[in-house]
mmCIF file of C-alpha atoms in Angstrom:
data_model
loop_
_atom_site.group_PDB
_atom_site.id
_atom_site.type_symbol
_atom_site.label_atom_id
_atom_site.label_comp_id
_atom_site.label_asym_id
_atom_site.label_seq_id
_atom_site.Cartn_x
_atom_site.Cartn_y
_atom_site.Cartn_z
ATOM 1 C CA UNK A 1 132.046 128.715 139.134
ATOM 2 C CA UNK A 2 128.572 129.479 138.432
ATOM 3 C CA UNK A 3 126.394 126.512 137.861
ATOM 4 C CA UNK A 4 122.691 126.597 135.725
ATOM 5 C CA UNK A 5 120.515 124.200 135.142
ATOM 6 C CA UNK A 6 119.830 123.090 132.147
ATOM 7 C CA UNK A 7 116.773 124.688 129.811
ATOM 8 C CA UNK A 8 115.861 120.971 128.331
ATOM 9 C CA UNK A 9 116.220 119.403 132.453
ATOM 10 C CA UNK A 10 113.508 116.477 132.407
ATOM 11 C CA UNK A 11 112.786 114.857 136.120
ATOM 12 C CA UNK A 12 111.361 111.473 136.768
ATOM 13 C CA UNK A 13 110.305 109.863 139.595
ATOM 14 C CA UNK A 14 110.492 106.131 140.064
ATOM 15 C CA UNK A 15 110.072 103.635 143.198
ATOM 16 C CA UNK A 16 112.275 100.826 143.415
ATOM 17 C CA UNK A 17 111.409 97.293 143.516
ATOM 18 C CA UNK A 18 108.519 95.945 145.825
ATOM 19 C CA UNK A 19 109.577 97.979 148.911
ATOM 20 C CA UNK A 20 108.900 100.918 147.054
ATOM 21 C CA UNK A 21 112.188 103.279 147.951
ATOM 22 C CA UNK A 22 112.431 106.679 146.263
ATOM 23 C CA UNK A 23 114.479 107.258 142.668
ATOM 24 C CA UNK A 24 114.815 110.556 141.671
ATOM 25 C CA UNK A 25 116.142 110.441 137.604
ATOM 26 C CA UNK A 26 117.600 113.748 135.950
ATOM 27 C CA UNK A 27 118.564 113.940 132.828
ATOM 28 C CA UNK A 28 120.418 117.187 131.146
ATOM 29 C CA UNK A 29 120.738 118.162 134.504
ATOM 30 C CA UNK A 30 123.462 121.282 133.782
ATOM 31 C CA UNK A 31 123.707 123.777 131.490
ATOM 32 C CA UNK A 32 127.467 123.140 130.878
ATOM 33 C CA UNK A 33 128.592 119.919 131.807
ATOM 34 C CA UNK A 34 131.706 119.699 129.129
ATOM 35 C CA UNK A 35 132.895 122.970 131.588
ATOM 36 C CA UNK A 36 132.588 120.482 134.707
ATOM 37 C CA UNK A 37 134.718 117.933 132.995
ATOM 38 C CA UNK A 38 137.404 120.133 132.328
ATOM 39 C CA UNK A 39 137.550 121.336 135.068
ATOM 40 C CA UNK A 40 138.051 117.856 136.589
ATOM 41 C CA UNK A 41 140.979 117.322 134.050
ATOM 42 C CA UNK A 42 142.443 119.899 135.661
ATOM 43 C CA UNK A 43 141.967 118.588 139.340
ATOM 44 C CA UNK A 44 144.748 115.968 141.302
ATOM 45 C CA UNK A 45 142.601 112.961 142.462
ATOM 46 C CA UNK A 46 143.997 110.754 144.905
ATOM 47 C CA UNK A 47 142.698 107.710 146.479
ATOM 48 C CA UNK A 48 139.799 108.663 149.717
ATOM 49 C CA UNK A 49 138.216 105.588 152.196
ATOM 50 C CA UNK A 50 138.409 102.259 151.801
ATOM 51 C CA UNK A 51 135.241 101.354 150.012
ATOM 52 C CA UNK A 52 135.508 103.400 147.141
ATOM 53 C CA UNK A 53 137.069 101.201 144.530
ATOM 54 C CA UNK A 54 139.080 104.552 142.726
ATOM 55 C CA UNK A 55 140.209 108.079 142.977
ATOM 56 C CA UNK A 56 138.457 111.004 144.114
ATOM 57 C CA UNK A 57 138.559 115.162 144.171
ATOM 58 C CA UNK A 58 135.954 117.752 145.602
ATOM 59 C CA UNK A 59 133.642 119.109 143.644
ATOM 60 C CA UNK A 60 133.213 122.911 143.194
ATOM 61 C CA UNK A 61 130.958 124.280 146.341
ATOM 62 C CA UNK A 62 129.237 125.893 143.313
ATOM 63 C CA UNK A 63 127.807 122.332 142.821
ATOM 64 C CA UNK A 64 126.782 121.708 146.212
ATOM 65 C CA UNK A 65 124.503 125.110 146.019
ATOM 66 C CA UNK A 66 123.051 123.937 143.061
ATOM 67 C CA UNK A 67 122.057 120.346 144.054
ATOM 68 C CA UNK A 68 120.159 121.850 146.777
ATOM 69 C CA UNK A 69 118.684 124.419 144.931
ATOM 70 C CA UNK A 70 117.560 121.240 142.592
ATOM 71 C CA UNK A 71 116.552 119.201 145.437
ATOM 72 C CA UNK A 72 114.478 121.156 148.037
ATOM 73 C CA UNK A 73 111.460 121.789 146.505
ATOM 74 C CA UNK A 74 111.639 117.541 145.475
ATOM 75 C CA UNK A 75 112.030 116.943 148.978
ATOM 76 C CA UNK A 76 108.721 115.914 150.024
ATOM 77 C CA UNK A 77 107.176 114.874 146.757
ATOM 78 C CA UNK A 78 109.464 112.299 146.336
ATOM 79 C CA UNK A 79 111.405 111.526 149.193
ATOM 80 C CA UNK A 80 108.597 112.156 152.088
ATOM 81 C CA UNK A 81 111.003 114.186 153.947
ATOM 82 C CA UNK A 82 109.943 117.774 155.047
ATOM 83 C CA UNK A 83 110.938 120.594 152.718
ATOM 84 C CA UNK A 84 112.202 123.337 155.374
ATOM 85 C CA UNK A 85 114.884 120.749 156.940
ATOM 86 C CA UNK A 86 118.663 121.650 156.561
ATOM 87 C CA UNK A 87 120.753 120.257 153.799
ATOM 88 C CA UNK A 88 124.251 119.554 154.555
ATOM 89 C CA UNK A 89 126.541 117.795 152.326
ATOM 90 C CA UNK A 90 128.996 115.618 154.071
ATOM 91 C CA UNK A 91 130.394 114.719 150.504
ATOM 92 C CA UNK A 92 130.302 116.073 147.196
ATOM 93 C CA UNK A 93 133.266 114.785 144.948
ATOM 94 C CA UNK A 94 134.558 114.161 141.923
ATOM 95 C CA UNK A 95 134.820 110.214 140.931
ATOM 96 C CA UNK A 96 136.716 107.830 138.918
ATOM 97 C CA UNK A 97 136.406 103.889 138.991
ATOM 98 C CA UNK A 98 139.949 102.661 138.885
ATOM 99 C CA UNK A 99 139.952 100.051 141.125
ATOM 100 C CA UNK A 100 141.058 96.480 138.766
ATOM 101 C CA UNK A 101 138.332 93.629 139.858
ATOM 102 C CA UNK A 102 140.972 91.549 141.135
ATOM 103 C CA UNK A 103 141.743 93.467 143.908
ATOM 104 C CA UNK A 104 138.072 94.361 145.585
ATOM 105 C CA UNK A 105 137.526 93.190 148.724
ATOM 106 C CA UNK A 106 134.738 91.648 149.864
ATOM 107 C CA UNK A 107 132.044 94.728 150.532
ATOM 108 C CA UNK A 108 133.062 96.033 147.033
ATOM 109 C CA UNK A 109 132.273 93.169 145.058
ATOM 110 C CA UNK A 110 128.381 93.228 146.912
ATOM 111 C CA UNK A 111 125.723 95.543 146.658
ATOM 112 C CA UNK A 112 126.232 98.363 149.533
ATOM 113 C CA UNK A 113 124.484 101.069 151.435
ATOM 114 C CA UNK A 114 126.076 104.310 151.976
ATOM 115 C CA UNK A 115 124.167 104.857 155.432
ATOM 116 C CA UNK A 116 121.424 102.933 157.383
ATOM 117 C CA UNK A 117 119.119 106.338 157.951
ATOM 118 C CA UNK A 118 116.016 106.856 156.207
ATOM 119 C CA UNK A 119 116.861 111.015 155.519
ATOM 120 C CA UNK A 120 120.379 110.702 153.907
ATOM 121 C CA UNK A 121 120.260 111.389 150.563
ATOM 122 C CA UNK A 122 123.002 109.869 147.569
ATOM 123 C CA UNK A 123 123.169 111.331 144.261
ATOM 124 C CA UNK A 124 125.404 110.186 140.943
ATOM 125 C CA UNK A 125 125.994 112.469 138.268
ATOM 126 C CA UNK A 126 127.263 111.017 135.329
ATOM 127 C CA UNK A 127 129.814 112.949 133.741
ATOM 128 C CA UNK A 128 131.112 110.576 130.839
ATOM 129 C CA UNK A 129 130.331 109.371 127.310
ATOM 130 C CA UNK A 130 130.328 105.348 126.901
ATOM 131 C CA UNK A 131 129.368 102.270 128.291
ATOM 132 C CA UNK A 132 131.099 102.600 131.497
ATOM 133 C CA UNK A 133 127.672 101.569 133.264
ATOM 134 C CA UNK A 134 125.458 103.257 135.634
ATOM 135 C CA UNK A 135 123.800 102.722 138.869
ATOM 136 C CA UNK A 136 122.068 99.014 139.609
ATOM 137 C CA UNK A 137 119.486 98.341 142.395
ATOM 138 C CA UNK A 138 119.067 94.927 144.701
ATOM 139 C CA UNK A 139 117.371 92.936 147.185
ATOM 140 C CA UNK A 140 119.259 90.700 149.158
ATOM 141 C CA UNK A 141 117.795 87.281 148.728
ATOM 142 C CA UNK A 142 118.138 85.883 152.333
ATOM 143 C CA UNK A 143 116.423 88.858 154.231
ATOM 144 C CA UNK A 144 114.545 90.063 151.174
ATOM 145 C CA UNK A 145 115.368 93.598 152.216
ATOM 146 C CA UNK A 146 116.025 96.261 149.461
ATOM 147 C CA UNK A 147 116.966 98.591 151.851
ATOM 148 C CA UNK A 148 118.806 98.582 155.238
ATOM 149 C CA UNK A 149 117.699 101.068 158.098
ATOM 150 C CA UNK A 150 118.532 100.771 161.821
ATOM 151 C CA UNK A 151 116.164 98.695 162.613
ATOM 152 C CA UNK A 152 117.560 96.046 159.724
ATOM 153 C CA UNK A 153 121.174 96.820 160.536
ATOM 154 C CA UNK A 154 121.812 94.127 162.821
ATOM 155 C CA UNK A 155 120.198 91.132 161.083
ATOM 156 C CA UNK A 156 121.616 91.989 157.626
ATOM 157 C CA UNK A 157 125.171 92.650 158.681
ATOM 158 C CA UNK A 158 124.691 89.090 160.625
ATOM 159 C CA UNK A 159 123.607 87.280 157.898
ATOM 160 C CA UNK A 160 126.119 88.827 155.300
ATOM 161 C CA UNK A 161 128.923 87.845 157.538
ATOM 162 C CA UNK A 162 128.082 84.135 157.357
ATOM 163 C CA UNK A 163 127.482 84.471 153.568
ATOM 164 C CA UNK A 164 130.952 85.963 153.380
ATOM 165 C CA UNK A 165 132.705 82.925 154.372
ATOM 166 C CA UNK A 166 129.831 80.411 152.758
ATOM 167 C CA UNK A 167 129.507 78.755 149.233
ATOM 168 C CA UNK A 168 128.188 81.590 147.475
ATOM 169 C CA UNK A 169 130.392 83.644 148.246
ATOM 170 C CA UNK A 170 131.191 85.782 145.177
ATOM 171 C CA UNK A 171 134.124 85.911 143.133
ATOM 172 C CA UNK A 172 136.667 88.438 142.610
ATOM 173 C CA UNK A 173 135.072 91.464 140.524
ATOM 174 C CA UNK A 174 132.139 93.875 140.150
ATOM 175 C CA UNK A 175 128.408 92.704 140.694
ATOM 176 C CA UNK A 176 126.624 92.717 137.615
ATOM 177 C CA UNK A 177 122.803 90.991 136.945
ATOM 178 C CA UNK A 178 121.813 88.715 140.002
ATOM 179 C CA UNK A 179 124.151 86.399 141.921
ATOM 180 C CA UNK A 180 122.875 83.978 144.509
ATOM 181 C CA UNK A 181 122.896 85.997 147.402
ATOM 182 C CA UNK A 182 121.242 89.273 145.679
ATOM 183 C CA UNK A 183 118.913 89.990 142.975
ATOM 184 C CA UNK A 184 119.003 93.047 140.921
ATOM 185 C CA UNK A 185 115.332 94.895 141.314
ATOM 186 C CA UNK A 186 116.012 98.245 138.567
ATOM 187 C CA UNK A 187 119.146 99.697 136.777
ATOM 188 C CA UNK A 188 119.703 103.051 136.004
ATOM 189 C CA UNK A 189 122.062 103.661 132.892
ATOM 190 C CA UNK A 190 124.989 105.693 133.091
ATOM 191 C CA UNK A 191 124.163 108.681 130.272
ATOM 192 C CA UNK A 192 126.022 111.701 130.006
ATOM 193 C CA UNK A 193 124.643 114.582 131.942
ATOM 194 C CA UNK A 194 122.143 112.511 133.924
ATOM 195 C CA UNK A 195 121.676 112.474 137.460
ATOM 196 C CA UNK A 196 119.698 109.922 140.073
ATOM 197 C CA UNK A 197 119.348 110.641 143.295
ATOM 198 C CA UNK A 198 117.933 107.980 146.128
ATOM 199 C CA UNK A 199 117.677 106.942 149.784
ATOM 200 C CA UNK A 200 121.699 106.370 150.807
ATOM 201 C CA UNK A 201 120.236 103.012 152.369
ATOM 202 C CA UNK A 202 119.073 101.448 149.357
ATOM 203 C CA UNK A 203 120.909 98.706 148.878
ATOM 204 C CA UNK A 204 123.018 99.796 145.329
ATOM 205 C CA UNK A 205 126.288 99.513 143.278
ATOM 206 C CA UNK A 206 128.331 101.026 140.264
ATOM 207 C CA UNK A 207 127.580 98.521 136.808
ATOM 208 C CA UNK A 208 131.261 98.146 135.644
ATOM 209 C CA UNK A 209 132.176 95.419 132.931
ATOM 210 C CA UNK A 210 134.634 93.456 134.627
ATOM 211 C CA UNK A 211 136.479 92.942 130.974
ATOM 212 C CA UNK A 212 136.708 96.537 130.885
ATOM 213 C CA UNK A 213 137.339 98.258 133.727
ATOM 214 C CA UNK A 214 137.307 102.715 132.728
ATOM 215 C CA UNK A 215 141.218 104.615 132.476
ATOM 216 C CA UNK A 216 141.841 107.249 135.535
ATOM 217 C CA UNK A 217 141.599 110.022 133.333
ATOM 218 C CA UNK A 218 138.288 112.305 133.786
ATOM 219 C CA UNK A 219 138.009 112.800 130.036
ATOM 220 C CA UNK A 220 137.550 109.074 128.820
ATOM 221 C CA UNK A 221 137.092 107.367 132.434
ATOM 222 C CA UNK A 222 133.915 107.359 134.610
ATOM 223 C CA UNK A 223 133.709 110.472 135.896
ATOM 224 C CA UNK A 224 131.398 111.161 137.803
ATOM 225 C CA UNK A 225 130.093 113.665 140.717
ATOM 226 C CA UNK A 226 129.073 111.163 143.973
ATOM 227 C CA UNK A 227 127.375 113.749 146.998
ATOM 228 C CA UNK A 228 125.399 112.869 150.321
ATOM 229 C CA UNK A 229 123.195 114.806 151.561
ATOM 230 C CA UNK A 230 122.215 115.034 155.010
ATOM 231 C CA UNK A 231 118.235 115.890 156.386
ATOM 232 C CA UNK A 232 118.526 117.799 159.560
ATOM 233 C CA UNK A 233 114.911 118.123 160.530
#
């Protein structure tokens, strides 16, 4: 499956919040996204790891050759990492929120990083028309961090652990706006054919209304393509 970009592609660069992490924003990122879709309808998602609150299927490799052609020559404008390293791509799958907020545990219904290193990579391309929400960006109010490296791990994890079991708490359900215990810092909306890309330890969740939580179907659901990327330098 052969994958172009798109002639109208438009990239922005953003930081987030006052620590200043890197957002990449991409908008008509393919040349053919409908043919993506269908070819999602087409795939059998099943449930993969315990954080992510839905289904999941792998993404063409196609895809994974693209989103590095896209990416290397960003890699140290935006993200200040060096642009010979090797790209890897420990995951690069299809994605649809399924999960009912009733049943998220307690690391689902927080903000969340995907890894603590500074040179992993997450991207989100949204592959579905709606108000199913996008991507939403937060400090955590106790530490003030906005993102959570190595040398943050400890302290974080330690303080999140007592929060779990304190007063605030929160509630069965997705994060939305700010709770007590973190503050959304930027939002990126979900729009069809759009992509953003930022540090995996940014500190980050899916915006899903609670009230209406998407079908599992890839043609009116969220789909969406989630990928890592790993920096070997």
């Amino acid at each position: 499956m052969l994958i172009q970009a798109h002639p109208g592609l438009r990239i922005e660069v953003r930081r987030i919040g006052a620590e200043g992490s890197p957002l990449l924003v991409v908008d008509q990122l393919v040349a053919d996204p409908d043919r993506l879709v269908r070819k999602a309808a087409r795939a059998q998602f099943t449930p993969q790891g315990a954080m992510f609150p839905g289904v999941r299927v792998r993404a063409p490799l196609s895809y994974e050759a693209f989103l590095e052609r896209l990416v290397r020559p960003l890699l140290a404008e935006v993200f200040d990492l060096p642009p010979q390293a090797r790209l890897a791509f420990p995951m690069c799958h299809y994605s649809l929120v399924t999960q009912p907020p009733e049943k998220l545990g307690f690391l689902q219904r927080i903000p969340h990083i995907d890894s603590s290193t500074g040179r992993g990579l997450a991207s989100v391309h949204y592959l579905f028309h709606g108000g199913w929400g996008g991507t939403a960006f937060y400090r955590h109010r106790n530490t003030g961090f906005e993102y959570v490296d190595e040398a943050r791990e400890r302290a974080y994890f330690t303080q999140l652990e007592l929060e779990a079991r304190g007063p605030d708490a929160p509630p069965p359900g997705y994060i939305g706006e700010d709770t007590p215990l973190f503050e959304r810092i930027d939002k990126i909306d979900g729009v069809y054919n759009r992509l953003v890309m930022y540090r995996r330890n940014s500190l980050h969740s899916a915006t899903i209304d609670n009230a209406n939580v998407p079908p599992p179907d890839p043609e009116t659901g969220r789909l969406s393509i989630n990928s890592f990327i790993d920096v070997f330098l």
